[in-house]
Amino acid sequence: MRETWRWFGEFDPITLPQVRQTGAQGIVSALHAIPYGEVWPRTAIAARKAEIEAAGLTWDVVESLPVHEDIKRGIGDLDLLFAAYCESLKNLAAEGITTVCYNFMPILDWTRTDLAAPVAGGGTCLSFSATQMAAFEVHMLGRAAARADYDAKTLADAQAWFEASTAQDQTTLLETIMAGLPGAVDTYDLDGLRAVLETYSGLTHNDLRTNLKRFLQEVIPTATSLGVNLCIHPDDPPRDILGLPRIVSTQDDIAWILNAVDAPANGLTLCTGSLGAHADNDIPAIAKAFGDRVHFVHLRNVTKSADGSFAESAHLNGDVDMVAVIDELLEVESRLGRSLPFRADHGHALLDDLGRDVQPGYTLIGRLRGLAELRGIIAALS
């Protein structure tokens, strides 16, 4: 397995020389400043690649080449958007970059309710509280149908949280839920979020599946001709959020997507943390079932609760059997004769991380610890 590290380019306070010291060989990056739906110019791709290679690293994976919201909604000038996406794939392939991660989550990328939850022994982690999410949806956002998405105890706890919260608590919760990746990603206040949610009004799971299938039918032939592998990222968390449908949350979802356009270029980013937050997902079984179509791997762990809450644990200490997952992936590598790029996904904020202004979850020391632990598992199993 090939060690990679996610790096946010000009938005990242962690430098490439620092990444080099972690022992990772490859970089996972994107052109975050380019607005969604626009073509990534080959000159910009080449410049980012040259910057990475000058530090003694390689640009192994694009994460992410974003899918425009109109494609997810199935509206607007879709032919123009599909053409732009395919042109970006052509420009990436021309520079030798052939693994492209993307997601199909409406509006929000990953969602958390706390970016600095205390960890036993010191440090902080990202976490998701069903109680706080319910308080946000029901009492702050005022989404009419939200009560049907939570059980009675969660709703009662949410009301208690809201009644005890200060204005600053509520502002912090909104900012946390809106926390996204840098560059072209939008953030919203409550009115803005209500307005953008309205643009998805009436969109069902089947509608979103239909729109994803059309996207795949449009771009996978181009990807195949270029030797590019697309790999969809699972929903994070793997559940409907804000009334928005999520369609990449379970093993059945993944099977549907891979069968929708049955081609090797239509693949999966196996994210053990995202999938691991769903009570019904068996991650080693998913790795075994779809190993031939896994093109990229995110290794992180979570400790989950019955109400759907979860916290990001240390890489070896959560509910996901990381040893079993890696064992399955090594078997895939041996059978197919290829090396899978993986990265230690997210990490606790530890030691000097606590004073460093990094993207949430993308710490230096916490990810270094995770990478070292994962490296040990791989070495032992190998």
CSV table of C-alpha atoms in Angstrom, one decimal:
chain,number,residue,atom,x,y,z
A,1,MET,CA,0.0,0.0,0.0
A,2,ARG,CA,1.3,3.4,-1.0
A,3,GLU,CA,1.4,6.1,1.8
A,4,THR,CA,-0.1,9.4,0.8
A,5,TRP,CA,-1.0,12.6,2.6
A,6,ARG,CA,-3.7,15.1,2.0
A,7,TRP,CA,-2.4,18.6,1.3
A,8,PHE,CA,-4.5,21.7,0.6
A,9,GLY,CA,-1.9,23.7,-1.3
A,10,GLU,CA,-2.0,27.4,-0.7
A,11,PHE,CA,-4.6,26.9,2.0
A,12,ASP,CA,-2.5,24.6,4.1
A,13,PRO,CA,-0.2,25.8,6.9
A,14,ILE,CA,1.5,22.4,6.8
A,15,THR,CA,4.4,22.6,4.3
A,16,LEU,CA,5.5,20.0,1.8
A,17,PRO,CA,8.9,19.6,3.5
A,18,GLN,CA,7.0,18.8,6.7
A,19,VAL,CA,4.9,16.2,4.8
A,20,ARG,CA,8.1,14.7,3.5
A,21,GLN,CA,9.3,14.1,7.0
A,22,THR,CA,6.2,12.0,7.8
A,23,GLY,CA,7.5,9.3,5.4
A,24,ALA,CA,4.5,9.6,3.0
A,25,GLN,CA,5.6,9.3,-0.6
A,26,GLY,CA,2.5,10.7,-2.4
A,27,ILE,CA,0.3,13.8,-2.1
A,28,VAL,CA,-3.5,13.9,-2.3
A,29,SER,CA,-4.5,17.4,-3.4
A,30,ALA,CA,-6.8,19.6,-5.5
A,31,LEU,CA,-7.1,23.0,-7.1
A,32,HIS,CA,-9.4,24.3,-4.4
A,33,ALA,CA,-9.5,27.9,-5.6
A,34,ILE,CA,-11.1,27.0,-8.9
A,35,PRO,CA,-14.9,27.4,-8.7
A,36,TYR,CA,-17.1,24.3,-9.0
A,37,GLY,CA,-18.0,23.6,-12.6
A,38,GLU,CA,-15.1,25.3,-14.2
A,39,VAL,CA,-12.4,23.5,-16.2
A,40,TRP,CA,-9.1,22.8,-14.4
A,41,PRO,CA,-6.5,24.2,-16.8
A,42,ARG,CA,-3.6,22.0,-17.7
A,43,THR,CA,-1.2,24.8,-16.8
A,44,ALA,CA,-2.5,25.0,-13.3
A,45,ILE,CA,-2.4,21.3,-12.9
A,46,ALA,CA,1.2,21.2,-14.1
A,47,ALA,CA,2.2,24.0,-11.7
A,48,ARG,CA,0.8,22.1,-8.7
A,49,LYS,CA,2.4,18.9,-9.8
A,50,ALA,CA,5.8,20.7,-10.3
A,51,GLU,CA,5.5,22.2,-6.8
A,52,ILE,CA,4.9,18.8,-5.3
A,53,GLU,CA,7.7,17.1,-7.2
A,54,ALA,CA,10.1,19.8,-6.2
A,55,ALA,CA,9.6,18.7,-2.6
A,56,GLY,CA,10.5,15.1,-3.5
A,57,LEU,CA,6.9,13.9,-3.5
A,58,THR,CA,4.4,12.8,-6.2
A,59,TRP,CA,0.9,13.9,-6.9
A,60,ASP,CA,-0.9,10.5,-6.7
A,61,VAL,CA,-4.6,11.4,-6.2
A,62,VAL,CA,-6.9,14.3,-6.8
A,63,GLU,CA,-9.3,14.9,-3.9
A,64,SER,CA,-11.6,16.2,-5.0
A,65,LEU,CA,-12.7,17.2,-8.5
A,66,PRO,CA,-16.0,18.6,-7.3
A,67,VAL,CA,-19.3,17.8,-8.9
A,68,HIS,CA,-21.4,20.9,-9.4
A,69,GLU,CA,-24.6,21.1,-7.4
A,70,ASP,CA,-26.7,21.5,-10.6
A,71,ILE,CA,-25.6,18.0,-11.6
A,72,LYS,CA,-26.8,16.6,-8.3
A,73,ARG,CA,-30.1,18.5,-8.7
A,74,GLY,CA,-30.4,17.5,-12.3
A,75,ILE,CA,-31.0,21.1,-13.5
A,76,GLY,CA,-29.4,23.8,-15.6
A,77,ASP,CA,-26.9,23.4,-18.5
A,78,LEU,CA,-25.8,19.9,-17.7
A,79,ASP,CA,-24.1,19.3,-21.1
A,80,LEU,CA,-21.8,22.3,-20.3
A,81,LEU,CA,-21.0,21.0,-16.9
A,82,PHE,CA,-20.3,17.4,-18.1
A,83,ALA,CA,-18.1,18.7,-20.8
A,84,ALA,CA,-16.1,20.8,-18.3
A,85,TYR,CA,-15.7,17.8,-16.0
A,86,CYS,CA,-14.4,15.7,-18.9
A,87,GLU,CA,-12.0,18.4,-20.0
A,88,SER,CA,-10.6,18.6,-16.5
A,89,LEU,CA,-10.1,14.8,-16.6
A,90,LYS,CA,-8.3,15.1,-19.9
A,91,ASN,CA,-6.0,17.8,-18.5
A,92,LEU,CA,-5.3,15.7,-15.4
A,93,ALA,CA,-4.5,12.6,-17.5
A,94,ALA,CA,-2.2,14.6,-19.7
A,95,GLU,CA,-0.1,15.4,-16.6
A,96,GLY,CA,-0.1,11.7,-15.5
A,97,ILE,CA,-2.7,12.0,-12.7
A,98,THR,CA,-5.2,9.2,-13.0
A,99,THR,CA,-6.9,8.7,-9.7
A,100,VAL,CA,-9.8,11.1,-9.0
A,101,CYS,CA,-11.9,11.1,-5.8
A,102,TYR,CA,-15.2,12.9,-5.8
A,103,ASN,CA,-18.4,12.9,-3.7
A,104,PHE,CA,-22.1,13.2,-4.4
A,105,MET,CA,-23.4,14.7,-1.1
A,106,PRO,CA,-25.9,17.5,-1.7
A,107,ILE,CA,-24.7,21.0,-0.4
A,108,LEU,CA,-22.7,19.8,2.6
A,109,ASP,CA,-19.5,17.8,2.5
A,110,TRP,CA,-18.7,16.0,5.8
A,111,THR,CA,-20.7,17.3,8.8
A,112,ARG,CA,-19.8,17.5,12.4
A,113,THR,CA,-21.2,19.2,15.5
A,114,ASP,CA,-17.9,19.6,17.4
A,115,LEU,CA,-14.5,20.3,15.9
A,116,ALA,CA,-12.6,20.1,19.2
A,117,ALA,CA,-14.2,17.4,21.4
A,118,PRO,CA,-11.9,16.5,24.3
A,119,VAL,CA,-10.1,13.2,24.0
A,120,ALA,CA,-9.1,11.1,27.1
A,121,GLY,CA,-5.5,11.6,27.8
A,122,GLY,CA,-5.4,15.0,26.1
A,123,GLY,CA,-6.0,16.4,22.7
A,124,THR,CA,-9.2,16.9,20.7
A,125,CYS,CA,-11.1,15.2,17.9
A,126,LEU,CA,-14.0,15.8,15.5
A,127,SER,CA,-17.4,14.5,16.6
A,128,PHE,CA,-21.1,14.3,15.6
A,129,SER,CA,-23.9,14.6,18.2
A,130,ALA,CA,-27.3,13.5,17.1
A,131,THR,CA,-28.7,15.6,19.9
A,132,GLN,CA,-27.0,18.8,18.7
A,133,MET,CA,-27.9,18.1,15.1
A,134,ALA,CA,-31.5,17.7,16.1
A,135,ALA,CA,-31.4,20.9,18.1
A,136,PHE,CA,-30.0,22.7,15.0
A,137,GLU,CA,-32.5,21.3,12.6
A,138,VAL,CA,-35.6,21.6,14.8
A,139,HIS,CA,-35.0,24.7,16.9
A,140,MET,CA,-32.4,26.8,15.0
A,141,LEU,CA,-33.2,26.0,11.4
A,142,GLY,CA,-36.9,25.4,11.9
A,143,ARG,CA,-37.1,22.6,9.4
A,144,ALA,CA,-40.7,21.5,9.5
A,145,ALA,CA,-40.1,17.8,8.8
A,146,ALA,CA,-37.0,17.4,11.0
A,147,ARG,CA,-38.9,15.9,14.0
A,148,ALA,CA,-39.7,12.8,12.0
A,149,ASP,CA,-35.9,12.1,11.5
A,150,TYR,CA,-35.2,11.6,15.3
A,151,ASP,CA,-36.5,9.5,18.1
A,152,ALA,CA,-38.3,10.9,21.1
A,153,LYS,CA,-35.3,10.8,23.4
A,154,THR,CA,-33.1,12.6,21.0
A,155,LEU,CA,-35.8,15.2,20.4
A,156,ALA,CA,-36.2,15.7,24.2
A,157,ASP,CA,-32.4,16.0,24.7
A,158,ALA,CA,-32.2,18.4,21.7
A,159,GLN,CA,-34.8,20.7,23.3
A,160,ALA,CA,-32.9,20.6,26.6
A,161,TRP,CA,-29.7,21.5,24.8
A,162,PHE,CA,-31.3,24.3,22.9
A,163,GLU,CA,-33.0,25.8,26.0
A,164,ALA,CA,-29.6,25.7,27.9
A,165,SER,CA,-27.5,27.1,25.0
A,166,THR,CA,-26.3,30.6,24.7
A,167,ALA,CA,-26.3,32.7,21.5
A,168,GLN,CA,-22.6,31.9,21.2
A,169,ASP,CA,-23.2,28.2,21.5
A,170,GLN,CA,-25.7,28.4,18.7
A,171,THR,CA,-23.3,30.4,16.5
A,172,THR,CA,-20.5,28.0,17.1
A,173,LEU,CA,-22.8,25.0,16.2
A,174,LEU,CA,-23.8,26.7,13.0
A,175,GLU,CA,-20.2,27.5,12.1
A,176,THR,CA,-19.2,23.9,12.9
A,177,ILE,CA,-21.9,22.4,10.7
A,178,MET,CA,-21.0,24.8,7.9
A,179,ALA,CA,-17.2,24.0,8.2
A,180,GLY,CA,-16.0,22.8,4.9
A,181,LEU,CA,-13.0,22.6,2.7
A,182,PRO,CA,-11.2,25.8,1.6
A,183,GLY,CA,-11.5,27.7,-1.6
A,184,ALA,CA,-14.7,27.6,-3.7
A,185,VAL,CA,-16.9,25.8,-1.0
A,186,ASP,CA,-19.8,28.0,0.1
A,187,THR,CA,-20.8,28.5,3.7
A,188,TYR,CA,-24.2,29.9,4.8
A,189,ASP,CA,-26.0,31.7,7.6
A,190,LEU,CA,-29.3,30.3,8.6
A,191,ASP,CA,-31.3,32.2,6.0
A,192,GLY,CA,-28.8,31.3,3.3
A,193,LEU,CA,-29.0,27.6,4.3
A,194,ARG,CA,-32.8,27.7,4.2
A,195,ALA,CA,-32.7,29.2,0.7
A,196,VAL,CA,-30.2,26.6,-0.7
A,197,LEU,CA,-32.1,23.8,0.9
A,198,GLU,CA,-35.2,25.0,-0.9
A,199,THR,CA,-33.4,24.4,-4.2
A,200,TYR,CA,-33.4,20.7,-3.3
A,201,SER,CA,-37.1,20.6,-2.2
A,202,GLY,CA,-38.8,17.5,-3.3
A,203,LEU,CA,-35.6,15.7,-4.5
A,204,THR,CA,-35.9,12.0,-3.5
A,205,HIS,CA,-33.3,9.3,-3.1
A,206,ASN,CA,-34.3,7.9,-6.4
A,207,ASP,CA,-34.0,11.3,-8.0
A,208,LEU,CA,-30.4,11.7,-6.7
A,209,ARG,CA,-29.6,8.2,-7.8
A,210,THR,CA,-30.9,9.0,-11.3
A,211,ASN,CA,-28.7,12.1,-11.4
A,212,LEU,CA,-25.7,10.2,-10.2
A,213,LYS,CA,-26.2,7.6,-12.9
A,214,ARG,CA,-26.5,10.2,-15.6
A,215,PHE,CA,-23.2,11.8,-14.3
A,216,LEU,CA,-21.5,8.4,-14.5
A,217,GLN,CA,-22.9,7.7,-18.0
A,218,GLU,CA,-21.5,11.0,-19.2
A,219,VAL,CA,-18.0,10.9,-17.6
A,220,ILE,CA,-17.0,7.3,-17.2
A,221,PRO,CA,-16.5,6.7,-21.0
A,222,THR,CA,-14.1,9.6,-21.0
A,223,ALA,CA,-12.3,8.4,-17.9
A,224,THR,CA,-12.0,4.9,-19.4
A,225,SER,CA,-10.5,6.2,-22.6
A,226,LEU,CA,-8.0,8.2,-20.6
A,227,GLY,CA,-7.0,5.5,-18.2
A,228,VAL,CA,-8.4,7.5,-15.3
A,229,ASN,CA,-10.1,5.9,-12.3
A,230,LEU,CA,-13.0,7.8,-10.6
A,231,CYS,CA,-13.7,6.8,-7.0
A,232,ILE,CA,-16.8,8.0,-5.2
A,233,HIS,CA,-16.4,8.9,-1.5
A,234,PRO,CA,-19.1,7.6,0.9
A,235,ASP,CA,-21.5,10.0,2.7
A,236,ASP,CA,-20.2,11.5,5.9
A,237,PRO,CA,-22.1,10.8,8.1
A,238,PRO,CA,-23.8,8.0,6.3
A,239,ARG,CA,-27.3,9.2,6.9
A,240,ASP,CA,-29.7,11.9,5.5
A,241,ILE,CA,-28.8,15.3,6.7
A,242,LEU,CA,-31.1,18.4,6.8
A,243,GLY,CA,-33.7,16.5,4.8
A,244,LEU,CA,-31.2,15.9,2.0
A,245,PRO,CA,-31.0,12.4,0.6
A,246,ARG,CA,-27.8,10.5,0.9
A,247,ILE,CA,-27.2,7.6,-1.5
A,248,VAL,CA,-23.6,6.4,-0.7
A,249,SER,CA,-24.0,5.1,2.8
A,250,THR,CA,-24.3,1.3,2.8
A,251,GLN,CA,-23.0,-1.8,1.1
A,252,ASP,CA,-26.2,-1.9,-1.0
A,253,ASP,CA,-25.7,1.7,-2.1
A,254,ILE,CA,-22.2,1.0,-3.2
A,255,ALA,CA,-23.3,-2.1,-5.2
A,256,TRP,CA,-26.0,-0.1,-7.0
A,257,ILE,CA,-23.5,2.7,-7.9
A,258,LEU,CA,-20.8,0.3,-9.2
A,259,ASN,CA,-23.5,-1.6,-11.2
A,260,ALA,CA,-25.1,1.6,-12.6
A,261,VAL,CA,-22.1,1.9,-15.0
A,262,ASP,CA,-20.3,-1.4,-14.7
A,263,ALA,CA,-16.8,-0.4,-15.7
A,264,PRO,CA,-13.4,-0.5,-13.8
A,265,ALA,CA,-13.1,3.3,-14.0
A,266,ASN,CA,-16.3,3.6,-11.9
A,267,GLY,CA,-14.8,2.9,-8.5
A,268,LEU,CA,-14.9,3.5,-4.8
A,269,THR,CA,-12.9,5.5,-2.3
A,270,LEU,CA,-13.1,3.1,0.7
A,271,CYS,CA,-13.4,5.4,3.7
A,272,THR,CA,-13.5,3.3,6.8
A,273,GLY,CA,-14.5,6.3,9.0
A,274,SER,CA,-17.5,7.4,6.9
A,275,LEU,CA,-18.8,3.9,6.4
A,276,GLY,CA,-17.9,2.9,9.9
A,277,ALA,CA,-20.3,5.5,11.4
A,278,HIS,CA,-23.2,3.4,10.1
A,279,ALA,CA,-24.3,0.7,12.6
A,280,ASP,CA,-25.1,-1.9,9.8
A,281,ASN,CA,-21.8,-1.6,7.8
A,282,ASP,CA,-19.2,-4.4,8.1
A,283,ILE,CA,-16.1,-2.6,6.8
A,284,PRO,CA,-13.9,-5.7,6.2
A,285,ALA,CA,-16.8,-7.3,4.3
A,286,ILE,CA,-17.2,-4.2,2.2
A,287,ALA,CA,-13.5,-4.2,1.5
A,288,LYS,CA,-13.8,-7.8,0.4
A,289,ALA,CA,-16.9,-7.3,-1.7
A,290,PHE,CA,-15.6,-4.4,-3.7
A,291,GLY,CA,-11.9,-4.8,-3.5
A,292,ASP,CA,-11.5,-4.9,-7.3
A,293,ARG,CA,-13.1,-1.5,-7.6
A,294,VAL,CA,-11.4,0.2,-4.7
A,295,HIS,CA,-9.0,2.8,-6.2
A,296,PHE,CA,-8.2,4.9,-3.1
A,297,VAL,CA,-8.4,4.3,0.7
A,298,HIS,CA,-9.1,6.6,3.6
A,299,LEU,CA,-8.2,4.9,6.9
A,300,ARG,CA,-9.6,6.3,10.1
A,301,ASN,CA,-11.7,5.1,12.9
A,302,VAL,CA,-14.8,6.0,14.9
A,303,THR,CA,-16.6,5.1,18.1
A,304,LYS,CA,-20.3,5.3,17.6
A,305,SER,CA,-23.4,5.4,19.7
A,306,ALA,CA,-26.9,3.9,19.3
A,307,ASP,CA,-28.5,7.2,18.5
A,308,GLY,CA,-26.2,7.9,15.5
A,309,SER,CA,-23.7,10.0,17.3
A,310,PHE,CA,-20.0,9.2,16.8
A,311,ALA,CA,-16.5,10.5,17.7
A,312,GLU,CA,-13.4,10.1,15.7
A,313,SER,CA,-11.1,7.8,17.6
A,314,ALA,CA,-7.4,7.0,17.4
A,315,HIS,CA,-6.8,4.9,14.2
A,316,LEU,CA,-6.6,1.6,16.1
A,317,ASN,CA,-9.0,2.2,18.9
A,318,GLY,CA,-12.5,2.5,17.4
A,319,ASP,CA,-15.3,0.3,16.2
A,320,VAL,CA,-13.7,-0.5,12.9
A,321,ASP,CA,-11.4,-3.6,12.8
A,322,MET,CA,-8.6,-1.8,11.1
A,323,VAL,CA,-6.3,-4.9,11.0
A,324,ALA,CA,-9.0,-6.9,9.2
A,325,VAL,CA,-9.7,-4.1,6.7
A,326,ILE,CA,-6.0,-3.8,5.8
A,327,ASP,CA,-5.7,-7.5,5.6
A,328,GLU,CA,-8.4,-7.6,2.9
A,329,LEU,CA,-6.8,-4.7,1.0
A,330,LEU,CA,-3.4,-6.4,1.0
A,331,GLU,CA,-5.1,-9.5,-0.4
A,332,VAL,CA,-6.6,-7.4,-3.2
A,333,GLU,CA,-3.2,-5.9,-3.9
A,334,SER,CA,-1.6,-9.3,-4.1
A,335,ARG,CA,-4.3,-10.7,-6.4
A,336,LEU,CA,-4.4,-7.7,-8.8
A,337,GLY,CA,-0.7,-6.9,-8.7
A,338,ARG,CA,-1.1,-3.2,-7.8
A,339,SER,CA,-0.5,-0.8,-5.0
A,340,LEU,CA,-3.4,1.0,-3.5
A,341,PRO,CA,-2.9,4.6,-2.4
A,342,PHE,CA,-4.1,5.3,1.1
A,343,ARG,CA,-3.9,8.1,3.6
A,344,ALA,CA,-4.3,8.3,7.3
A,345,ASP,CA,-7.6,10.2,7.3
A,346,HIS,CA,-8.1,12.9,9.9
A,347,GLY,CA,-6.3,12.8,13.2
A,348,HIS,CA,-6.6,14.0,16.7
A,349,ALA,CA,-5.2,17.4,17.5
A,350,LEU,CA,-2.2,16.6,19.7
A,351,LEU,CA,0.7,18.5,21.2
A,352,ASP,CA,1.6,21.4,18.9
A,353,ASP,CA,-1.4,20.7,16.7
A,354,LEU,CA,-3.5,22.5,19.3
A,355,GLY,CA,-2.0,25.8,18.4
A,356,ARG,CA,-1.8,25.3,14.6
A,357,ASP,CA,-4.6,26.7,12.4
A,358,VAL,CA,-5.2,23.7,10.1
A,359,GLN,CA,-8.2,22.4,8.3
A,360,PRO,CA,-10.5,20.5,10.8
A,361,GLY,CA,-9.2,17.0,11.2
A,362,TYR,CA,-6.1,17.6,9.1
A,363,THR,CA,-3.6,17.9,11.8
A,364,LEU,CA,0.2,17.3,11.5
A,365,ILE,CA,1.0,15.3,14.6
A,366,GLY,CA,-2.3,13.5,14.9
A,367,ARG,CA,-2.1,12.2,11.3
A,368,LEU,CA,1.6,11.4,11.7
A,369,ARG,CA,0.6,9.2,14.7
A,370,GLY,CA,-2.1,7.5,12.6
A,371,LEU,CA,0.2,7.0,9.7
A,372,ALA,CA,2.8,5.4,11.9
A,373,GLU,CA,0.2,3.0,13.4
A,374,LEU,CA,-1.2,2.0,10.1
A,375,ARG,CA,2.4,1.6,8.7
A,376,GLY,CA,3.0,-0.9,11.5
A,377,ILE,CA,-0.1,-2.9,10.7
A,378,ILE,CA,0.9,-3.1,7.0
A,379,ALA,CA,4.4,-4.1,7.9
A,380,ALA,CA,3.2,-6.9,10.3
A,381,LEU,CA,0.7,-8.3,7.9
A,382,SER,CA,3.1,-8.1,5.0
